[in-house]
JSON list of C-alpha atoms in Angstrom, two decimals:
[
{"chain": "A", "resi": 17, "resn": "MET", "atom": "CA", "xyz": [0.00, 0.00, 0.00]},
{"chain": "A", "resi": 18, "resn": "THR", "atom": "CA", "xyz": [1.41, 3.37, -0.96]},
{"chain": "A", "resi": 19, "resn": "SER", "atom": "CA", "xyz": [1.02, 6.66, 0.80]},
{"chain": "A", "resi": 20, "resn": "LEU", "atom": "CA", "xyz": [-1.47, 9.16, -0.57]},
{"chain": "A", "resi": 21, "resn": "ARG", "atom": "CA", "xyz": [1.31, 11.34, -1.86]},
{"chain": "A", "resi": 22, "resn": "ARG", "atom": "CA", "xyz": [2.34, 8.58, -4.25]},
{"chain": "A", "resi": 23, "resn": "ALA", "atom": "CA", "xyz": [-1.04, 7.02, -4.92]},
{"chain": "A", "resi": 24, "resn": "ALA", "atom": "CA", "xyz": [-2.23, 7.74, -8.44]},
{"chain": "A", "resi": 25, "resn": "ALA", "atom": "CA", "xyz": [-5.73, 7.36, -9.74]},
{"chain": "A", "resi": 26, "resn": "ARG", "atom": "CA", "xyz": [-5.96, 4.25, -11.80]},
{"chain": "A", "resi": 27, "resn": "PRO", "atom": "CA", "xyz": [-8.90, 3.09, -13.80]},
{"chain": "A", "resi": 28, "resn": "GLY", "atom": "CA", "xyz": [-10.83, 0.81, -11.51]},
{"chain": "A", "resi": 29, "resn": "ARG", "atom": "CA", "xyz": [-13.34, -1.87, -12.13]},
{"chain": "A", "resi": 30, "resn": "PRO", "atom": "CA", "xyz": [-15.84, -1.34, -13.75]},
{"chain": "A", "resi": 31, "resn": "PRO", "atom": "CA", "xyz": [-14.94, 1.28, -16.37]},
{"chain": "A", "resi": 32, "resn": "GLY", "atom": "CA", "xyz": [-15.93, 4.76, -15.27]},
{"chain": "A", "resi": 33, "resn": "SER", "atom": "CA", "xyz": [-14.36, 4.51, -11.86]},
{"chain": "A", "resi": 34, "resn": "TYR", "atom": "CA", "xyz": [-11.25, 5.63, -10.00]},
{"chain": "A", "resi": 35, "resn": "VAL", "atom": "CA", "xyz": [-9.64, 3.79, -7.11]},
{"chain": "A", "resi": 36, "resn": "TRP", "atom": "CA", "xyz": [-6.92, 4.86, -4.70]},
{"chain": "A", "resi": 37, "resn": "GLU", "atom": "CA", "xyz": [-5.37, 2.99, -1.80]},
{"chain": "A", "resi": 38, "resn": "ALA", "atom": "CA", "xyz": [-3.41, 4.89, 0.82]},
{"chain": "A", "resi": 39, "resn": "ALA", "atom": "CA", "xyz": [-2.52, 5.40, 4.43]},
{"chain": "A", "resi": 40, "resn": "VAL", "atom": "CA", "xyz": [-4.27, 8.70, 5.16]},
{"chain": "A", "resi": 41, "resn": "SER", "atom": "CA", "xyz": [-3.41, 11.38, 7.69]},
{"chain": "A", "resi": 42, "resn": "ALA", "atom": "CA", "xyz": [-5.06, 14.69, 8.52]},
{"chain": "A", "resi": 43, "resn": "ARG", "atom": "CA", "xyz": [-2.57, 16.58, 6.35]},
{"chain": "A", "resi": 44, "resn": "ASP", "atom": "CA", "xyz": [-3.54, 14.43, 3.33]},
{"chain": "A", "resi": 45, "resn": "ILE", "atom": "CA", "xyz": [-7.23, 15.31, 3.30]},
{"chain": "A", "resi": 46, "resn": "ALA", "atom": "CA", "xyz": [-6.88, 18.48, 1.22]},
{"chain": "A", "resi": 47, "resn": "ARG", "atom": "CA", "xyz": [-5.00, 16.46, -1.40]},
{"chain": "A", "resi": 48, "resn": "TRP", "atom": "CA", "xyz": [-7.76, 13.84, -1.41]},
{"chain": "A", "resi": 49, "resn": "ARG", "atom": "CA", "xyz": [-10.36, 16.54, -2.04]},
{"chain": "A", "resi": 50, "resn": "GLY", "atom": "CA", "xyz": [-8.43, 17.57, -5.13]},
{"chain": "A", "resi": 51, "resn": "GLU", "atom": "CA", "xyz": [-7.97, 14.02, -6.39]},
{"chain": "A", "resi": 52, "resn": "VAL", "atom": "CA", "xyz": [-11.66, 13.23, -5.98]},
{"chain": "A", "resi": 53, "resn": "ALA", "atom": "CA", "xyz": [-12.71, 16.53, -7.57]},
{"chain": "A", "resi": 54, "resn": "GLY", "atom": "CA", "xyz": [-10.61, 15.73, -10.63]},
{"chain": "A", "resi": 55, "resn": "ALA", "atom": "CA", "xyz": [-12.16, 12.27, -10.89]},
{"chain": "A", "resi": 56, "resn": "VAL", "atom": "CA", "xyz": [-15.71, 13.63, -10.59]},
{"chain": "A", "resi": 57, "resn": "ARG", "atom": "CA", "xyz": [-15.02, 16.20, -13.31]},
{"chain": "A", "resi": 58, "resn": "ALA", "atom": "CA", "xyz": [-13.56, 13.48, -15.55]},
{"chain": "A", "resi": 59, "resn": "LEU", "atom": "CA", "xyz": [-16.72, 11.43, -15.00]},
{"chain": "A", "resi": 60, "resn": "GLY", "atom": "CA", "xyz": [-18.90, 14.34, -16.14]},
{"chain": "A", "resi": 61, "resn": "GLY", "atom": "CA", "xyz": [-19.83, 15.86, -12.80]},
{"chain": "A", "resi": 62, "resn": "ASP", "atom": "CA", "xyz": [-20.90, 19.49, -12.66]},
{"chain": "A", "resi": 63, "resn": "ALA", "atom": "CA", "xyz": [-19.68, 22.02, -10.08]},
{"chain": "A", "resi": 64, "resn": "GLU", "atom": "CA", "xyz": [-22.33, 21.00, -7.54]},
{"chain": "A", "resi": 65, "resn": "ALA", "atom": "CA", "xyz": [-21.44, 17.31, -7.80]},
{"chain": "A", "resi": 66, "resn": "VAL", "atom": "CA", "xyz": [-17.75, 18.19, -7.43]},
{"chain": "A", "resi": 67, "resn": "GLY", "atom": "CA", "xyz": [-18.49, 20.25, -4.32]},
{"chain": "A", "resi": 68, "resn": "VAL", "atom": "CA", "xyz": [-20.55, 17.52, -2.66]},
{"chain": "A", "resi": 69, "resn": "ALA", "atom": "CA", "xyz": [-17.92, 14.90, -3.48]},
{"chain": "A", "resi": 70, "resn": "ARG", "atom": "CA", "xyz": [-15.18, 17.11, -2.00]},
{"chain": "A", "resi": 71, "resn": "LEU", "atom": "CA", "xyz": [-17.17, 17.64, 1.20]},
{"chain": "A", "resi": 72, "resn": "GLY", "atom": "CA", "xyz": [-18.11, 13.97, 1.43]},
{"chain": "A", "resi": 73, "resn": "VAL", "atom": "CA", "xyz": [-14.64, 12.55, 0.97]},
{"chain": "A", "resi": 74, "resn": "SER", "atom": "CA", "xyz": [-13.28, 15.09, 3.48]},
{"chain": "A", "resi": 75, "resn": "GLU", "atom": "CA", "xyz": [-15.77, 13.93, 6.08]},
{"chain": "A", "resi": 76, "resn": "LEU", "atom": "CA", "xyz": [-15.31, 10.22, 5.44]},
{"chain": "A", "resi": 77, "resn": "LEU", "atom": "CA", "xyz": [-11.51, 10.44, 5.53]},
{"chain": "A", "resi": 78, "resn": "SER", "atom": "CA", "xyz": [-11.56, 12.67, 8.62]},
{"chain": "A", "resi": 79, "resn": "ASN", "atom": "CA", "xyz": [-13.52, 9.92, 10.34]},
{"chain": "A", "resi": 80, "resn": "VAL", "atom": "CA", "xyz": [-10.91, 7.34, 9.32]},
{"chain": "A", "resi": 81, "resn": "VAL", "atom": "CA", "xyz": [-8.16, 9.55, 10.78]},
{"chain": "A", "resi": 82, "resn": "ARG", "atom": "CA", "xyz": [-10.09, 10.14, 14.03]},
{"chain": "A", "resi": 83, "resn": "HIS", "atom": "CA", "xyz": [-11.70, 6.77, 14.65]},
{"chain": "A", "resi": 84, "resn": "VAL", "atom": "CA", "xyz": [-9.77, 3.99, 12.90]},
{"chain": "A", "resi": 85, "resn": "PRO", "atom": "CA", "xyz": [-6.46, 2.82, 14.41]},
{"chain": "A", "resi": 86, "resn": "ASP", "atom": "CA", "xyz": [-5.20, 1.57, 11.02]},
{"chain": "A", "resi": 87, "resn": "SER", "atom": "CA", "xyz": [-5.24, 4.51, 8.62]},
{"chain": "A", "resi": 88, "resn": "ARG", "atom": "CA", "xyz": [-4.95, 2.40, 5.48]},
{"chain": "A", "resi": 89, "resn": "CYS", "atom": "CA", "xyz": [-8.05, 2.81, 3.39]},
{"chain": "A", "resi": 90, "resn": "ARG", "atom": "CA", "xyz": [-9.39, 2.69, -0.14]},
{"chain": "A", "resi": 91, "resn": "VAL", "atom": "CA", "xyz": [-11.26, 5.50, -1.89]},
{"chain": "A", "resi": 92, "resn": "GLU", "atom": "CA", "xyz": [-13.51, 4.71, -4.84]},
{"chain": "A", "resi": 93, "resn": "VAL", "atom": "CA", "xyz": [-15.27, 7.16, -7.16]},
{"chain": "A", "resi": 94, "resn": "GLU", "atom": "CA", "xyz": [-17.60, 5.62, -9.70]},
{"chain": "A", "resi": 95, "resn": "ARG", "atom": "CA", "xyz": [-20.14, 6.74, -12.25]},
{"chain": "A", "resi": 96, "resn": "ARG", "atom": "CA", "xyz": [-23.26, 4.59, -12.55]},
{"chain": "A", "resi": 97, "resn": "GLY", "atom": "CA", "xyz": [-25.59, 6.01, -15.15]},
{"chain": "A", "resi": 98, "resn": "ARG", "atom": "CA", "xyz": [-26.32, 9.61, -14.14]},
{"chain": "A", "resi": 99, "resn": "ASP", "atom": "CA", "xyz": [-25.11, 9.13, -10.56]},
{"chain": "A", "resi": 100, "resn": "LEU", "atom": "CA", "xyz": [-21.85, 9.45, -8.71]},
{"chain": "A", "resi": 101, "resn": "TYR", "atom": "CA", "xyz": [-20.94, 6.92, -6.03]},
{"chain": "A", "resi": 102, "resn": "VAL", "atom": "CA", "xyz": [-18.15, 7.63, -3.55]},
{"chain": "A", "resi": 103, "resn": "ARG", "atom": "CA", "xyz": [-16.98, 4.94, -1.12]},
{"chain": "A", "resi": 104, "resn": "VAL", "atom": "CA", "xyz": [-14.31, 4.87, 1.55]},
{"chain": "A", "resi": 105, "resn": "LEU", "atom": "CA", "xyz": [-13.35, 1.43, 2.79]},
{"chain": "A", "resi": 106, "resn": "ASP", "atom": "CA", "xyz": [-11.50, 1.19, 6.09]},
{"chain": "A", "resi": 107, "resn": "ARG", "atom": "CA", "xyz": [-10.37, -1.48, 8.52]},
{"chain": "A", "resi": 108, "resn": "SER", "atom": "CA", "xyz": [-12.85, -0.82, 11.34]},
{"chain": "A", "resi": 109, "resn": "PRO", "atom": "CA", "xyz": [-16.05, -2.84, 11.67]},
{"chain": "A", "resi": 110, "resn": "GLN", "atom": "CA", "xyz": [-17.67, -0.03, 13.70]},
{"chain": "A", "resi": 111, "resn": "PRO", "atom": "CA", "xyz": [-20.49, 1.59, 11.71]},
{"chain": "A", "resi": 112, "resn": "PRO", "atom": "CA", "xyz": [-20.55, 5.35, 11.31]},
{"chain": "A", "resi": 113, "resn": "VAL", "atom": "CA", "xyz": [-22.67, 7.17, 13.87]},
{"chain": "A", "resi": 114, "resn": "VAL", "atom": "CA", "xyz": [-25.01, 9.81, 12.47]},
{"chain": "A", "resi": 115, "resn": "THR", "atom": "CA", "xyz": [-26.89, 11.79, 15.10]},
{"chain": "A", "resi": 116, "resn": "GLU", "atom": "CA", "xyz": [-28.75, 15.08, 15.27]},
{"chain": "A", "resi": 117, "resn": "PRO", "atom": "CA", "xyz": [-25.92, 17.56, 15.79]},
{"chain": "A", "resi": 118, "resn": "ASP", "atom": "CA", "xyz": [-25.35, 19.71, 18.84]},
{"chain": "A", "resi": 119, "resn": "TRP", "atom": "CA", "xyz": [-25.27, 23.08, 17.10]},
{"chain": "A", "resi": 120, "resn": "ASN", "atom": "CA", "xyz": [-23.18, 24.57, 19.90]},
{"chain": "A", "resi": 121, "resn": "ALA", "atom": "CA", "xyz": [-20.44, 21.96, 19.53]},
{"chain": "A", "resi": 122, "resn": "GLU", "atom": "CA", "xyz": [-17.41, 22.45, 17.32]},
{"chain": "A", "resi": 123, "resn": "ARG", "atom": "CA", "xyz": [-17.65, 18.93, 15.89]},
{"chain": "A", "resi": 124, "resn": "GLY", "atom": "CA", "xyz": [-20.20, 16.27, 15.12]},
{"chain": "A", "resi": 125, "resn": "ARG", "atom": "CA", "xyz": [-22.13, 17.71, 12.17]},
{"chain": "A", "resi": 126, "resn": "GLY", "atom": "CA", "xyz": [-20.26, 16.23, 9.21]},
{"chain": "A", "resi": 127, "resn": "LEU", "atom": "CA", "xyz": [-21.99, 12.91, 8.60]},
{"chain": "A", "resi": 128, "resn": "TRP", "atom": "CA", "xyz": [-25.38, 14.39, 9.40]},
{"chain": "A", "resi": 129, "resn": "LEU", "atom": "CA", "xyz": [-24.83, 17.22, 6.93]},
{"chain": "A", "resi": 130, "resn": "LEU", "atom": "CA", "xyz": [-23.55, 14.85, 4.25]},
{"chain": "A", "resi": 131, "resn": "ARG", "atom": "CA", "xyz": [-26.55, 12.55, 4.72]},
{"chain": "A", "resi": 132, "resn": "GLU", "atom": "CA", "xyz": [-28.88, 15.53, 4.32]},
{"chain": "A", "resi": 133, "resn": "MET", "atom": "CA", "xyz": [-27.20, 16.66, 1.08]},
{"chain": "A", "resi": 134, "resn": "VAL", "atom": "CA", "xyz": [-26.99, 13.40, -0.87]},
{"chain": "A", "resi": 135, "resn": "ALA", "atom": "CA", "xyz": [-29.53, 11.14, -2.53]},
{"chain": "A", "resi": 136, "resn": "GLU", "atom": "CA", "xyz": [-28.38, 8.11, -0.53]},
{"chain": "A", "resi": 137, "resn": "PHE", "atom": "CA", "xyz": [-25.93, 7.50, 2.30]},
{"chain": "A", "resi": 138, "resn": "GLY", "atom": "CA", "xyz": [-25.02, 4.22, 3.93]},
{"chain": "A", "resi": 139, "resn": "HIS", "atom": "CA", "xyz": [-22.46, 1.70, 5.00]},
{"chain": "A", "resi": 140, "resn": "THR", "atom": "CA", "xyz": [-21.83, -1.98, 4.44]},
{"chain": "A", "resi": 141, "resn": "ARG", "atom": "CA", "xyz": [-19.63, -4.40, 6.34]},
{"chain": "A", "resi": 142, "resn": "THR", "atom": "CA", "xyz": [-16.68, -5.84, 4.50]},
{"chain": "A", "resi": 143, "resn": "GLY", "atom": "CA", "xyz": [-14.43, -8.76, 5.39]},
{"chain": "A", "resi": 144, "resn": "GLY", "atom": "CA", "xyz": [-12.08, -6.70, 7.52]},
{"chain": "A", "resi": 145, "resn": "GLY", "atom": "CA", "xyz": [-14.01, -3.52, 8.14]},
{"chain": "A", "resi": 146, "resn": "LYS", "atom": "CA", "xyz": [-16.64, -1.42, 6.39]},
{"chain": "A", "resi": 147, "resn": "ALA", "atom": "CA", "xyz": [-17.40, 0.74, 3.40]},
{"chain": "A", "resi": 148, "resn": "VAL", "atom": "CA", "xyz": [-19.13, 4.08, 3.94]},
{"chain": "A", "resi": 149, "resn": "TRP", "atom": "CA", "xyz": [-20.68, 5.45, 0.77]},
{"chain": "A", "resi": 150, "resn": "PHE", "atom": "CA", "xyz": [-22.92, 8.07, -0.75]},
{"chain": "A", "resi": 151, "resn": "ARG", "atom": "CA", "xyz": [-24.71, 8.64, -4.04]},
{"chain": "A", "resi": 152, "resn": "TYR", "atom": "CA", "xyz": [-25.26, 11.99, -5.73]},
{"chain": "A", "resi": 153, "resn": "PRO", "atom": "CA", "xyz": [-26.44, 12.99, -9.24]},
{"chain": "A", "resi": 154, "resn": "LEU", "atom": "CA", "xyz": [-23.63, 14.07, -11.55]},
{"chain": "A", "resi": 155, "resn": "GLY", "atom": "CA", "xyz": [-25.50, 16.96, -13.16]},
{"chain": "A", "resi": 156, "resn": "PRO", "atom": "CA", "xyz": [-28.79, 18.76, -13.76]},
{"chain": "A", "resi": 157, "resn": "GLY", "atom": "CA", "xyz": [-32.07, 17.03, -12.94]},
{"chain": "A", "resi": 158, "resn": "ARG", "atom": "CA", "xyz": [-31.22, 16.63, -9.28]},
{"chain": "A", "resi": 159, "resn": "PHE", "atom": "CA", "xyz": [-33.35, 14.53, -6.99]},
{"chain": "A", "resi": 160, "resn": "ARG", "atom": "CA", "xyz": [-34.72, 17.49, -5.03]}
]
C-alpha cells in the first residue's frame, strides 16, 4: 500500500471509476479533495457534484483519521448512469454514527450534513471492516 502522496488514480473496475489505496493522515485530506474533484469532473460531474464529493470525501476520511487505528483505506469514485458513487473502505467494523448535531459543539455535524445533502448514504460491512458510501447525481435534474 502506498502513501497518498504517491497514490495515483488508476482506472478501476468497472470502467468509469477511480480507485486509490493509501494510508491517510489529517494533512492528506486536502489532497484527497483535489484528487476526488478531478475524478468527478472526468466522469462528467458538474460544479455541484464536485463540491458535494469534496465535502463527502473530506468527512469520510476525517472519520478514518479520528476513529480507525489503522489509517490504510481505499477511496472509490464511480459513475453509474447519471449518478456518482463515492466509497471509503477502512479497517474498522464499527459503523458510522449519524446523530442530530449539537449546534453549539465544534464537531459532530459532518456525517449528518452529508446525509442531508446526498440522494443516498449508507455503510456496508466488508471482510475486515466497512465501506461508507454516498450517491449523488452528476449533473442537472437533481433529486430534489
